[in-house]
Short mmCIF file of C-alpha atoms and ligand atoms in Angstrom, two decimals:
data_model
loop_
_atom_site.label_atom_id
_atom_site.label_comp_id
_atom_site.label_asym_id
_atom_site.label_seq_id
_atom_site.Cartn_x
_atom_site.Cartn_y
_atom_site.Cartn_z
CA MET A 1 -43.00 23.48 48.10
CA ASP A 2 -45.48 20.69 47.35
CA ARG A 3 -44.87 17.16 48.42
CA LEU A 4 -45.47 14.53 45.73
CA ALA A 5 -46.42 10.91 46.38
CA LEU A 6 -46.16 8.32 43.62
CA VAL A 7 -48.64 5.59 44.54
CA VAL A 8 -47.84 2.20 43.04
CA PRO A 9 -50.09 -0.85 43.56
CA CYS A 10 -48.11 -4.09 43.30
CA TYR A 11 -49.39 -7.62 43.04
CA ASN A 12 -46.80 -10.33 42.43
CA GLU A 13 -44.44 -7.80 40.87
CA GLU A 14 -41.08 -9.22 41.99
CA ALA A 15 -39.91 -9.25 38.38
CA VAL A 16 -40.34 -5.50 37.91
CA LEU A 17 -40.12 -4.02 41.38
CA GLU A 18 -36.43 -3.16 41.42
CA ILE A 19 -36.56 -1.74 37.91
CA SER A 20 -39.57 0.42 38.65
CA ALA A 21 -38.19 1.57 42.03
CA LYS A 22 -35.03 2.70 40.26
CA GLU A 23 -36.93 4.52 37.54
CA LEU A 24 -39.41 6.19 39.89
CA LYS A 25 -36.61 7.32 42.21
CA ARG A 26 -34.89 8.85 39.21
CA VAL A 27 -38.11 10.70 38.31
CA LEU A 28 -38.49 12.05 41.85
CA GLU A 29 -34.85 13.10 42.12
CA ASP A 30 -35.11 14.86 38.78
CA LEU A 31 -38.22 16.79 39.86
CA ILE A 32 -36.68 17.60 43.25
CA GLY A 33 -33.55 18.85 41.46
CA LYS A 34 -35.70 21.10 39.26
CA GLU A 35 -37.37 22.41 42.45
CA LYS A 36 -40.82 21.42 41.22
CA ILE A 37 -41.61 19.27 44.25
CA ALA A 38 -40.49 19.12 47.88
CA LYS A 39 -37.41 17.17 48.98
CA ASP A 40 -39.48 14.85 51.16
CA SER A 41 -41.58 13.59 48.23
CA PHE A 42 -41.86 9.82 48.14
CA ILE A 43 -42.89 6.66 46.34
CA LEU A 44 -45.52 4.56 48.12
CA PHE A 45 -45.48 0.93 47.06
CA VAL A 46 -48.69 -0.84 48.03
CA ASN A 47 -48.31 -4.57 48.35
CA ASP A 48 -51.67 -6.09 47.46
CA GLY A 49 -51.23 -9.43 49.23
CA SER A 50 -48.57 -10.68 46.81
CA LYS A 51 -47.66 -14.34 46.98
CA ASP A 52 -44.10 -13.77 45.80
CA ARG A 53 -41.18 -11.73 47.16
CA THR A 54 -42.73 -8.34 46.36
CA TRP A 55 -43.01 -7.21 50.00
CA GLU A 56 -39.44 -8.27 50.81
CA LEU A 57 -38.24 -6.22 47.87
CA ILE A 58 -40.31 -3.23 48.98
CA GLU A 59 -38.80 -3.47 52.48
CA LYS A 60 -35.35 -3.63 50.95
CA GLU A 61 -36.00 -0.53 48.84
CA TYR A 62 -37.42 1.21 51.92
CA GLN A 63 -34.28 0.53 53.91
CA ALA A 64 -32.02 1.66 51.09
CA SER A 65 -33.74 4.93 50.27
CA SER A 66 -35.55 7.69 52.12
CA LEU A 67 -37.67 8.19 49.00
CA VAL A 68 -39.41 4.83 49.33
CA TYR A 69 -42.41 4.15 51.59
CA GLY A 70 -44.32 0.89 51.76
CA LEU A 71 -47.86 -0.15 52.59
CA LYS A 72 -48.71 -3.77 53.17
CA LEU A 73 -52.29 -4.95 52.84
CA ALA A 74 -53.24 -8.05 54.77
CA GLY A 75 -54.51 -9.88 51.68
CA ASN A 76 -55.18 -9.51 47.96
CA VAL A 77 -58.04 -7.07 47.46
CA GLY A 78 -57.54 -6.19 43.79
CA HIS A 79 -56.07 -3.24 41.94
CA GLN A 80 -58.88 -0.74 42.61
CA PHE A 81 -58.85 -1.33 46.37
CA ALA A 82 -55.07 -1.43 46.60
CA LEU A 83 -54.84 1.87 44.77
CA THR A 84 -57.50 3.41 47.01
CA ALA A 85 -55.65 2.18 50.10
CA GLY A 86 -52.46 3.79 48.79
CA LEU A 87 -54.12 7.08 47.85
CA LEU A 88 -55.88 7.40 51.19
CA ALA A 89 -52.69 6.58 53.10
CA ALA A 90 -50.73 9.10 51.03
CA LYS A 91 -53.42 11.78 51.41
CA ASP A 92 -52.32 12.78 54.89
CA LEU A 93 -48.63 12.89 53.97
CA CYS A 94 -48.57 14.62 50.59
CA ASP A 95 -49.93 17.58 48.63
CA ILE A 96 -50.10 15.81 45.27
CA ALA A 97 -50.47 12.11 44.47
CA VAL A 98 -49.78 10.43 41.15
CA SER A 99 -50.97 6.85 40.74
CA ILE A 100 -49.01 4.65 38.38
CA ASP A 101 -48.78 0.89 37.74
CA ALA A 102 -45.72 -1.02 38.87
CA ASP A 103 -44.97 -2.35 35.38
CA LEU A 104 -44.02 1.11 33.96
CA GLN A 105 -46.37 0.72 30.99
CA ASP A 106 -47.34 4.32 31.58
CA ASP A 107 -44.79 6.88 30.53
CA THR A 108 -42.99 8.31 33.56
CA ALA A 109 -41.82 11.25 31.43
CA VAL A 110 -45.26 12.88 31.57
CA ILE A 111 -45.28 13.02 35.38
CA GLU A 112 -43.41 16.31 35.06
CA GLU A 113 -46.11 17.66 32.73
CA MET A 114 -48.73 16.57 35.25
CA VAL A 115 -46.92 18.44 38.02
CA ASP A 116 -46.61 21.53 35.82
CA LEU A 117 -50.35 21.46 35.16
CA TYR A 118 -50.93 21.11 38.89
CA HIS A 119 -48.88 24.26 39.44
CA GLU A 120 -51.09 25.95 36.84
CA GLY A 121 -54.05 25.22 39.08
CA LYS A 122 -55.40 21.87 37.88
CA ASP A 123 -56.58 19.53 40.61
CA ILE A 124 -56.81 16.38 38.53
CA VAL A 125 -54.65 15.51 35.55
CA TYR A 126 -55.50 12.40 33.55
CA GLY A 127 -52.86 10.38 31.74
CA VAL A 128 -54.36 9.44 28.38
CA ARG A 129 -52.89 6.90 25.96
CA ASN A 130 -52.74 8.31 22.50
CA ASP A 131 -52.09 4.96 20.92
CA ARG A 132 -52.40 1.34 21.82
CA LYS A 133 -50.13 -0.17 19.24
CA LYS A 134 -48.17 -1.96 21.96
CA ASP A 135 -51.25 -3.66 23.39
CA SER A 136 -52.34 -6.92 21.85
CA TRP A 137 -55.13 -6.70 19.27
CA PHE A 138 -57.44 -8.39 21.73
CA LYS A 139 -56.70 -6.06 24.62
CA ARG A 140 -57.00 -3.00 22.40
CA THR A 141 -60.34 -3.99 20.89
CA THR A 142 -61.92 -5.07 24.16
CA ALA A 143 -60.64 -2.00 26.01
CA GLN A 144 -61.89 0.43 23.39
CA GLY A 145 -65.22 -1.38 23.16
CA PHE A 146 -65.46 -0.97 26.91
CA TYR A 147 -65.05 2.82 26.81
CA LYS A 148 -67.75 2.98 24.13
CA VAL A 149 -70.18 0.81 26.10
CA MET A 150 -69.55 2.95 29.18
CA ALA A 151 -70.32 6.09 27.22
CA ALA A 152 -73.50 4.51 25.79
CA MET A 153 -74.57 3.66 29.35
CA GLY A 154 -74.18 7.28 30.33
CA VAL A 155 -71.13 6.79 32.59
CA LYS A 156 -68.69 9.68 32.34
CA THR A 157 -65.15 8.39 31.88
CA VAL A 158 -62.11 9.80 30.14
CA TYR A 159 -61.52 7.90 26.90
CA ASN A 160 -58.35 5.80 26.94
CA HIS A 161 -57.48 6.85 30.46
CA ALA A 162 -56.74 4.09 32.96
CA ASP A 163 -55.50 4.74 36.46
CA PHE A 164 -52.46 6.90 35.69
CA ARG A 165 -53.43 10.28 37.09
CA LEU A 166 -52.48 13.15 39.34
CA MET A 167 -54.75 14.26 42.15
CA SER A 168 -54.30 17.24 44.44
CA LYS A 169 -54.73 17.04 48.18
CA ARG A 170 -58.20 18.59 48.07
CA ALA A 171 -59.29 16.19 45.31
CA LEU A 172 -58.07 13.32 47.52
CA GLU A 173 -59.85 14.84 50.50
CA TYR A 174 -63.13 14.78 48.56
CA PHE A 175 -62.40 11.32 47.16
CA SER A 176 -61.99 9.98 50.70
CA LYS A 177 -65.66 10.76 51.29
CA PHE A 178 -66.71 8.14 48.72
CA GLU A 179 -67.43 5.16 50.90
CA GLU A 180 -68.69 2.68 48.33
CA THR A 181 -67.47 -0.89 48.24
CA ASN A 182 -68.12 -1.31 44.51
CA LEU A 183 -65.11 0.71 43.47
CA PHE A 184 -64.58 1.96 39.95
CA LEU A 185 -62.07 4.78 40.22
CA ARG A 186 -62.26 5.85 36.58
CA GLY A 187 -65.94 6.59 37.05
CA MET A 188 -65.56 8.13 40.50
CA VAL A 189 -62.75 10.59 39.88
CA PRO A 190 -64.68 12.62 37.25
CA LEU A 191 -67.37 13.12 39.91
CA ILE A 192 -64.95 15.05 42.12
CA GLY A 193 -65.13 18.16 39.97
CA TYR A 194 -62.49 20.93 40.06
CA GLU A 195 -60.40 21.90 37.10
CA THR A 196 -58.97 18.96 35.20
CA ASP A 197 -56.64 18.42 32.28
CA CYS A 198 -55.06 15.60 30.27
CA VAL A 199 -51.54 14.69 29.29
CA TYR A 200 -50.95 12.30 26.40
CA TYR A 201 -48.44 9.49 26.17
CA GLU A 202 -47.65 6.31 24.36
CA ARG A 203 -48.45 3.15 26.25
CA LYS A 204 -45.43 0.89 26.49
CA GLU A 205 -45.01 -2.82 26.96
CA ARG A 206 -44.62 -4.26 30.42
CA VAL A 207 -40.98 -4.02 31.56
CA ALA A 208 -41.07 -7.54 32.98
CA GLY A 209 -43.52 -10.02 34.46
CA GLU A 210 -47.00 -10.82 33.25
CA SER A 211 -50.28 -8.95 33.20
CA LYS A 212 -52.20 -9.33 36.45
CA TYR A 213 -55.41 -8.52 34.60
CA PRO A 214 -56.56 -11.66 32.85
CA LEU A 215 -59.75 -11.55 30.78
CA LYS A 216 -61.87 -12.57 33.76
CA LYS A 217 -60.68 -9.62 35.87
CA MET A 218 -61.07 -7.26 32.90
CA LEU A 219 -64.66 -8.35 32.34
CA SER A 220 -65.46 -8.05 36.01
CA LEU A 221 -63.97 -4.54 36.12
CA ALA A 222 -66.04 -3.55 33.09
CA TRP A 223 -69.22 -5.07 34.47
CA ASN A 224 -68.65 -3.45 37.86
CA GLY A 225 -67.99 -0.14 36.14
CA ILE A 226 -71.31 -0.28 34.32
CA THR A 227 -73.52 -1.58 37.10
CA SER A 228 -72.00 0.68 39.77
CA PHE A 229 -72.59 3.79 37.74
CA SER A 230 -75.64 3.25 35.59
CA VAL A 231 -79.11 1.77 35.87
CA LYS A 232 -79.49 1.90 32.10
CA PRO A 233 -79.28 -1.91 31.70
CA ILE A 234 -82.49 -2.20 33.74
CA SER A 235 -84.29 0.32 31.57
CA LEU A 236 -82.99 -1.48 28.46
CA ILE A 237 -84.61 -4.66 29.79
CA THR A 238 -87.88 -2.79 30.30
CA GLY A 239 -87.63 -1.50 26.73
CA LEU A 240 -87.01 -5.03 25.49
CA GLY A 241 -90.10 -6.23 27.34
CA VAL A 242 -92.24 -3.55 25.70
CA LEU A 243 -90.81 -4.46 22.28
CA ILE A 244 -91.63 -8.13 22.76
CA ILE A 245 -95.19 -7.32 23.81
CA ILE A 246 -95.62 -5.26 20.63
CA LEU A 247 -94.20 -8.16 18.57
CA SER A 248 -96.56 -10.62 20.21
CA ILE A 249 -99.56 -8.37 19.48
CA CYS A 250 -98.49 -8.33 15.80
CA ALA A 251 -98.17 -12.12 15.88
CA ALA A 252 -101.64 -12.44 17.40
CA ILE A 253 -103.13 -10.25 14.65
CA TYR A 254 -101.32 -12.30 12.02
CA ALA A 255 -102.57 -15.58 13.56
CA PHE A 256 -106.10 -14.29 13.72
CA LEU A 257 -106.04 -13.18 10.08
CA SER A 258 -104.55 -16.44 8.84
CA TYR A 259 -107.16 -18.38 10.81
CA PHE A 260 -109.84 -16.22 9.26
CA PHE A 261 -108.56 -16.91 5.76
CA GLY A 262 -108.05 -20.58 6.57
CA THR A 263 -104.29 -20.68 6.00
CA VAL A 264 -103.29 -21.69 9.52
CA GLU A 265 -100.49 -24.27 9.67
CA PRO A 266 -100.49 -26.99 12.29
CA GLY A 267 -97.21 -26.96 14.18
CA TRP A 268 -95.70 -26.25 17.50
CA THR A 269 -92.26 -25.00 16.45
CA SER A 270 -93.24 -21.40 16.63
CA LEU A 271 -94.93 -21.97 19.94
CA ILE A 272 -91.95 -23.69 21.55
CA LEU A 273 -89.54 -21.14 20.12
CA SER A 274 -91.44 -18.25 21.54
CA ILE A 275 -91.76 -19.90 24.95
CA TRP A 276 -88.03 -20.53 25.09
CA PHE A 277 -87.18 -17.12 23.82
CA LEU A 278 -89.41 -15.37 26.32
CA GLY A 279 -88.16 -17.65 29.10
CA GLY A 280 -84.62 -16.62 28.23
CA VAL A 281 -85.51 -12.95 28.18
CA GLN A 282 -87.17 -13.27 31.56
CA LEU A 283 -84.20 -15.02 33.07
CA ILE A 284 -81.86 -12.32 31.76
CA ALA A 285 -84.13 -9.65 33.18
CA ILE A 286 -84.27 -11.29 36.58
CA GLY A 287 -80.53 -11.86 36.53
CA MET A 288 -79.91 -8.25 35.63
CA ILE A 289 -82.04 -6.97 38.48
CA GLY A 290 -80.38 -9.55 40.73
CA GLN A 291 -77.01 -8.01 39.92
CA TYR A 292 -78.15 -4.69 41.27
CA ILE A 293 -79.71 -6.24 44.33
CA GLY A 294 -76.44 -8.09 44.93
CA LYS A 295 -74.63 -4.76 44.76
CA ILE A 296 -77.04 -3.22 47.28
CA TYR A 297 -76.47 -6.23 49.55
CA ILE A 298 -72.72 -5.73 49.43
CA GLU A 299 -72.93 -1.97 50.02
CA VAL A 300 -75.38 -2.34 52.87
CA LYS A 301 -72.98 -4.53 54.84
CA HIS A 302 -70.59 -1.60 54.92
CA ARG A 303 -67.56 -3.81 55.38
CA PRO A 304 -64.10 -2.27 55.57
CA ARG A 305 -62.67 -2.28 52.06
CA TYR A 306 -59.14 -3.37 52.88
CA ASN A 307 -56.97 -4.16 55.87
CA VAL A 308 -53.70 -2.26 56.27
CA GLU A 309 -51.15 -4.48 57.94
CA THR A 310 -48.04 -2.28 57.93
CA LEU A 311 -47.17 1.24 56.83
CA LEU A 312 -43.48 1.99 56.42
CA THR A 313 -42.60 5.68 56.28
CA HIS A 314 -39.63 7.93 56.90
CA GLU A 315 -41.79 10.59 58.57
CA LYS A 316 -40.17 12.62 61.29
CA GLU A 317 -42.21 12.62 64.47
N1 UDP B 401 -52.56 -5.13 40.64
C1 UDP B 401 -52.91 -5.14 41.99
N2 UDP B 401 -53.77 -6.10 42.45
C2 UDP B 401 -54.33 -7.05 41.62
C3 UDP B 401 -53.99 -7.01 40.24
C4 UDP B 401 -53.12 -6.03 39.79
O1 UDP B 401 -52.44 -4.31 42.77
O2 UDP B 401 -55.07 -7.89 42.11
C5 UDP B 401 -51.62 -4.09 40.15
C6 UDP B 401 -50.43 -4.62 39.37
O3 UDP B 401 -49.38 -4.99 40.21
C7 UDP B 401 -50.08 -3.44 38.49
C8 UDP B 401 -51.43 -2.79 38.24
O4 UDP B 401 -52.31 -3.29 39.24
O5 UDP B 401 -49.24 -2.50 39.14
C9 UDP B 401 -51.97 -3.06 36.85
O6 UDP B 401 -51.92 -4.44 36.58
P1 UDP B 401 -51.37 -5.02 35.20
O7 UDP B 401 -50.21 -4.20 34.73
O8 UDP B 401 -51.11 -6.47 35.39
O9 UDP B 401 -52.63 -4.79 34.28
P2 UDP B 401 -52.62 -4.47 32.69
O10 UDP B 401 -51.66 -3.34 32.47
O11 UDP B 401 -52.19 -5.71 32.03
O12 UDP B 401 -54.04 -4.09 32.43
MG1 MG B 402 -49.83 -3.18 33.06
#
């Protein structure tokens, strides 16, 4: 029978940890009872350098239940890295991994559907939100805009899918070969291949605690997603440059004609405006290219992506 690992990144989640541990244990016990997964399936809580009591609570859950494992990272590395750390640690211990947020916004009821699809031969099953009524207007609009921009930039992602997904052992095996530091899991997982499927669910409100994804982190995730997967912004800049050159040729023809017919106006407004405008465009272009060079710089250093401090398991030697 296949061993399932539920991988849960946690950053300052003391408010929800006990509730989600209870719920996730219930889900595992239910699936074990139905003989869909092995008895030694487990939940792996990844503590992403929390500043509150999250790790203490994880240790407590670990001592109380053989279903709970814990992974402690030495500092806060962010959701994408924490999740990767958890998936790669789980890879050697499990046959299937499902990643889910600690706040239970994703519907645990569809985990069973995911497992069923896995048994039908799917290697990756995406959890897709079929509505976002529970998200704030702002979050909904920005998130959906993001998926559209990604698509326009030619990055393959699954619409309305975040990081709630099932991956088989061989999908994880292949995923572990991605060594990049600029992580954007939603863009990387579709590159694995194999047969995939989706399950649909309604996104709920956070059980407790606050979002750990403020606007700044959301924007940086979106920006990282685009620039790690697409060089289209650079070609857009090139296109803009060509357009401006065409415009300036038209302006030159116009100026020449009006000089010829003696209608030229004295004035520097147009001159100054165009200098400023072009200066701005050039700065954006340089900045844009700089972003990519910065990314190359970070990749080239080949630093370790996270530091595992402790791994608590109930593995038998
Ligand atoms: N998270 C993390 N490290 C961070 C920020 C968030 O591990 O630096 C975890 C967090 O504990 C949660 C998940 O990532 O389990 C998603 O975060 P959150 O629910 O706050 O994001 P939202 O649902 O508001 O987008
Ligand atoms: Mg959340």
